[in-house]
Amino acid sequence: TGRARAGDPAGDARAAPPPLRELDLAHNRLSGRLDGDALAALRELSWLDLSRNALTGPLPSAPEGAGFPPKLRYLALSHNALTGAVPLALGAACPRLVELRLDANHLEGDAAGPCGALARACARLRVVRAHGNAMLSGRVAARAALAAGLPRCSVGLDFGDAGEMRASRAPALLR
């Protein structure tokens, strides 16, 4: 009859694949700009690592947070050539974000934005790393991170062995 039946091997082969939940494309020499529409279409993606490639241009930013998968918990874009500011719309796009890694790019702007505003928009955010960018850093970013309850925020200051600001050690450094 030409129709596939449940349990029929031919029918299973034509079934839609399960949704993509984790994508690790680190160290793959990928180049070009991030396509916000393509990323947002990966609705079930919770883990994305595009670090150590040759990605260029700004981070996707659109009104109402479009540009990133809404279920994203881990985003690593370190060691690329990304430019511009970290869009605060990222918080609206990824309310479940736990860890954001942006080290070694060409990002600019006030580091208090990613550490403070994103932490307030993403209640689960625990780690922001943005070493090696042109971001302004220092006490303002550290205080914004502490005020937002972000346990680890590093934006170019060395607060420990891993270069992360730990909330337990930061108050003494901010006096």
mmCIF file of C-alpha atoms in Angstrom:
data_model
loop_
_atom_site.group_PDB
_atom_site.id
_atom_site.type_symbol
_atom_site.label_atom_id
_atom_site.label_comp_id
_atom_site.label_asym_id
_atom_site.label_seq_id
_atom_site.Cartn_x
_atom_site.Cartn_y
_atom_site.Cartn_z
ATOM 1 C CA THR A 1 0.000 0.000 0.000
ATOM 2 C CA GLY A 2 3.022 2.284 0.284
ATOM 3 C CA ARG A 3 2.179 3.353 3.850
ATOM 4 C CA ALA A 4 4.609 2.870 6.692
ATOM 5 C CA ARG A 5 3.364 1.145 9.815
ATOM 6 C CA ALA A 6 4.583 1.592 13.368
ATOM 7 C CA GLY A 7 7.446 -0.815 13.973
ATOM 8 C CA ASP A 8 8.091 -1.188 10.240
ATOM 9 C CA PRO A 9 11.836 -0.570 9.615
ATOM 10 C CA ALA A 10 11.072 1.413 6.463
ATOM 11 C CA GLY A 11 8.633 3.589 8.400
ATOM 12 C CA ASP A 12 11.132 4.247 11.207
ATOM 13 C CA ALA A 13 13.810 5.322 8.713
ATOM 14 C CA ARG A 14 11.542 8.049 7.387
ATOM 15 C CA ALA A 15 10.476 9.323 10.803
ATOM 16 C CA ALA A 16 11.703 12.733 11.861
ATOM 17 C CA PRO A 17 14.914 12.617 13.900
ATOM 18 C CA PRO A 18 14.699 13.564 17.571
ATOM 19 C CA PRO A 19 15.314 17.257 18.302
ATOM 20 C CA LEU A 20 18.912 18.338 18.697
ATOM 21 C CA ARG A 21 19.707 19.015 22.368
ATOM 22 C CA GLU A 22 23.516 19.326 22.443
ATOM 23 C CA LEU A 23 25.840 20.645 19.755
ATOM 24 C CA ASP A 24 29.619 20.760 20.123
ATOM 25 C CA LEU A 25 31.358 22.295 17.107
ATOM 26 C CA ALA A 26 34.420 23.557 18.974
ATOM 27 C CA HIS A 27 37.813 23.388 17.228
ATOM 28 C CA ASN A 28 36.318 22.985 13.746
ATOM 29 C CA ARG A 29 37.716 26.012 11.894
ATOM 30 C CA LEU A 30 34.209 27.345 11.324
ATOM 31 C CA SER A 31 34.118 30.884 9.964
ATOM 32 C CA GLY A 32 31.511 33.527 9.242
ATOM 33 C CA ARG A 33 28.796 35.209 11.275
ATOM 34 C CA LEU A 34 26.372 33.625 13.709
ATOM 35 C CA ASP A 35 22.905 33.323 12.159
ATOM 36 C CA GLY A 36 20.417 34.272 14.875
ATOM 37 C CA ASP A 37 17.428 32.868 12.973
ATOM 38 C CA ALA A 38 19.144 29.506 12.461
ATOM 39 C CA LEU A 39 20.175 29.351 16.123
ATOM 40 C CA ALA A 40 16.717 30.301 17.381
ATOM 41 C CA ALA A 41 15.204 27.558 15.212
ATOM 42 C CA LEU A 42 17.022 24.951 17.341
ATOM 43 C CA ARG A 43 14.266 25.258 19.937
ATOM 44 C CA GLU A 44 15.304 22.239 22.060
ATOM 45 C CA LEU A 45 19.043 22.976 22.116
ATOM 46 C CA SER A 46 20.346 23.260 25.679
ATOM 47 C CA TRP A 47 24.134 23.020 25.160
ATOM 48 C CA LEU A 48 26.073 24.864 22.429
ATOM 49 C CA ASP A 49 29.852 25.039 22.112
ATOM 50 C CA LEU A 50 31.219 27.002 19.145
ATOM 51 C CA SER A 51 34.472 27.944 20.854
ATOM 52 C CA ARG A 52 37.882 28.005 19.184
ATOM 53 C CA ASN A 53 36.686 28.670 15.654
ATOM 54 C CA ALA A 54 36.949 31.774 13.448
ATOM 55 C CA LEU A 55 33.468 33.218 13.930
ATOM 56 C CA THR A 56 33.194 36.965 13.283
ATOM 57 C CA GLY A 57 30.716 39.801 13.662
ATOM 58 C CA PRO A 58 28.331 40.684 16.453
ATOM 59 C CA LEU A 59 26.375 38.301 18.642
ATOM 60 C CA PRO A 60 22.805 37.873 17.372
ATOM 61 C CA SER A 61 20.469 40.419 18.865
ATOM 62 C CA ALA A 62 16.839 41.006 18.089
ATOM 63 C CA PRO A 63 13.863 42.532 19.851
ATOM 64 C CA GLU A 64 12.219 40.293 22.422
ATOM 65 C CA GLY A 65 15.308 38.096 22.631
ATOM 66 C CA ALA A 66 15.210 36.238 19.314
ATOM 67 C CA GLY A 67 18.561 34.949 18.127
ATOM 68 C CA PHE A 68 19.350 32.100 20.515
ATOM 69 C CA PRO A 69 17.547 28.869 21.466
ATOM 70 C CA PRO A 70 15.166 29.494 24.383
ATOM 71 C CA LYS A 71 16.199 26.341 26.311
ATOM 72 C CA LEU A 72 19.924 27.075 26.130
ATOM 73 C CA ARG A 73 21.713 26.397 29.435
ATOM 74 C CA TYR A 74 25.367 26.445 28.300
ATOM 75 C CA LEU A 75 26.776 28.766 25.615
ATOM 76 C CA ALA A 76 30.487 28.776 24.757
ATOM 77 C CA LEU A 77 31.687 31.213 22.103
ATOM 78 C CA SER A 78 35.234 31.680 23.442
ATOM 79 C CA HIS A 79 38.299 32.135 21.233
ATOM 80 C CA ASN A 80 36.621 33.485 18.107
ATOM 81 C CA ALA A 81 36.677 36.994 16.601
ATOM 82 C CA LEU A 82 33.223 38.160 17.697
ATOM 83 C CA THR A 83 32.734 41.925 17.937
ATOM 84 C CA GLY A 84 30.350 44.473 19.426
ATOM 85 C CA ALA A 85 28.571 44.455 22.757
ATOM 86 C CA VAL A 86 26.938 41.522 24.512
ATOM 87 C CA PRO A 87 23.238 42.049 23.738
ATOM 88 C CA LEU A 88 21.142 42.306 26.869
ATOM 89 C CA ALA A 89 18.368 40.628 24.828
ATOM 90 C CA LEU A 90 20.362 37.439 25.388
ATOM 91 C CA GLY A 91 18.784 37.293 28.841
ATOM 92 C CA ALA A 92 15.268 37.353 27.383
ATOM 93 C CA ALA A 93 16.233 34.805 24.742
ATOM 94 C CA CYS A 94 17.831 32.355 27.172
ATOM 95 C CA PRO A 95 16.149 32.562 30.579
ATOM 96 C CA ARG A 96 17.556 29.117 31.503
ATOM 97 C CA LEU A 97 21.188 30.049 30.779
ATOM 98 C CA VAL A 98 23.559 28.794 33.502
ATOM 99 C CA GLU A 99 26.981 29.378 31.940
ATOM 100 C CA LEU A 100 28.158 31.910 29.342
ATOM 101 C CA ARG A 101 31.710 31.775 27.985
ATOM 102 C CA LEU A 102 32.845 34.655 25.787
ATOM 103 C CA ASP A 103 36.611 34.677 26.498
ATOM 104 C CA ALA A 104 39.128 35.859 23.897
ATOM 105 C CA ASN A 105 36.962 37.683 21.369
ATOM 106 C CA HIS A 106 36.814 41.368 20.419
ATOM 107 C CA LEU A 107 33.703 42.241 22.434
ATOM 108 C CA GLU A 108 33.322 45.777 23.743
ATOM 109 C CA GLY A 109 31.212 47.665 26.214
ATOM 110 C CA ASP A 110 30.727 47.828 29.921
ATOM 111 C CA ALA A 111 31.379 44.477 31.556
ATOM 112 C CA ALA A 112 28.738 45.292 34.155
ATOM 113 C CA GLY A 113 26.156 44.544 31.445
ATOM 114 C CA PRO A 114 26.956 40.862 31.010
ATOM 115 C CA CYS A 115 27.717 40.352 34.677
ATOM 116 C CA GLY A 116 24.880 42.350 36.166
ATOM 117 C CA ALA A 117 21.965 42.746 33.767
ATOM 118 C CA LEU A 118 22.250 39.249 32.301
ATOM 119 C CA ALA A 119 22.423 37.753 35.768
ATOM 120 C CA ARG A 120 19.200 39.531 36.694
ATOM 121 C CA ALA A 121 17.467 38.428 33.453
ATOM 122 C CA CYS A 122 18.702 34.839 33.738
ATOM 123 C CA ALA A 123 17.892 33.721 37.263
ATOM 124 C CA ARG A 124 19.890 30.500 36.798
ATOM 125 C CA LEU A 125 23.052 32.155 35.412
ATOM 126 C CA ARG A 126 26.034 31.184 37.566
ATOM 127 C CA VAL A 127 29.145 31.710 35.396
ATOM 128 C CA VAL A 128 30.101 34.473 32.962
ATOM 129 C CA ARG A 129 33.589 34.437 31.481
ATOM 130 C CA ALA A 130 34.694 37.241 29.203
ATOM 131 C CA HIS A 131 38.483 37.468 29.594
ATOM 132 C CA GLY A 132 40.492 38.815 26.704
ATOM 133 C CA ASN A 133 37.971 41.275 25.319
ATOM 134 C CA ALA A 134 37.974 45.072 25.102
ATOM 135 C CA MET A 135 35.290 45.248 27.790
ATOM 136 C CA LEU A 136 35.693 47.696 30.588
ATOM 137 C CA SER A 137 36.358 45.733 33.714
ATOM 138 C CA GLY A 138 37.141 46.305 37.322
ATOM 139 C CA ARG A 139 35.196 47.065 40.443
ATOM 140 C CA VAL A 140 32.029 48.132 38.618
ATOM 141 C CA ALA A 141 31.660 44.730 36.940
ATOM 142 C CA ALA A 142 32.584 42.865 40.095
ATOM 143 C CA ARG A 143 30.041 44.792 42.175
ATOM 144 C CA ALA A 144 27.346 44.302 39.526
ATOM 145 C CA ALA A 145 28.002 40.565 39.593
ATOM 146 C CA LEU A 146 27.867 40.410 43.361
ATOM 147 C CA ALA A 147 24.703 42.510 43.508
ATOM 148 C CA ALA A 148 23.044 40.160 41.017
ATOM 149 C CA GLY A 149 24.136 37.105 43.028
ATOM 150 C CA LEU A 150 26.388 35.761 40.270
ATOM 151 C CA PRO A 151 28.899 33.374 41.884
ATOM 152 C CA ARG A 152 31.459 33.546 39.075
ATOM 153 C CA CYS A 153 32.067 36.444 36.741
ATOM 154 C CA SER A 154 35.404 37.074 35.120
ATOM 155 C CA VAL A 155 35.951 39.947 32.742
ATOM 156 C CA GLY A 156 39.690 40.358 32.748
ATOM 157 C CA LEU A 157 40.448 40.467 36.435
ATOM 158 C CA ASP A 158 42.344 37.598 37.989
ATOM 159 C CA PHE A 159 40.548 36.512 41.157
ATOM 160 C CA GLY A 160 41.795 32.965 41.516
ATOM 161 C CA ASP A 161 43.532 30.005 39.995
ATOM 162 C CA ALA A 162 41.016 29.738 37.181
ATOM 163 C CA GLY A 163 40.800 33.518 36.733
ATOM 164 C CA GLU A 164 37.238 33.616 38.010
ATOM 165 C CA MET A 165 35.759 35.933 40.550
ATOM 166 C CA ARG A 166 34.382 33.893 43.383
ATOM 167 C CA ALA A 167 31.768 35.643 45.462
ATOM 168 C CA SER A 168 33.347 34.376 48.673
ATOM 169 C CA ARG A 169 36.648 36.126 47.869
ATOM 170 C CA ALA A 170 35.396 39.195 46.037
ATOM 171 C CA PRO A 171 34.258 41.419 48.963
ATOM 172 C CA ALA A 172 37.819 41.759 50.265
ATOM 173 C CA LEU A 173 38.996 42.750 46.800
ATOM 174 C CA LEU A 174 36.380 45.476 46.420
ATOM 175 C CA ARG A 175 37.225 47.544 49.495
#
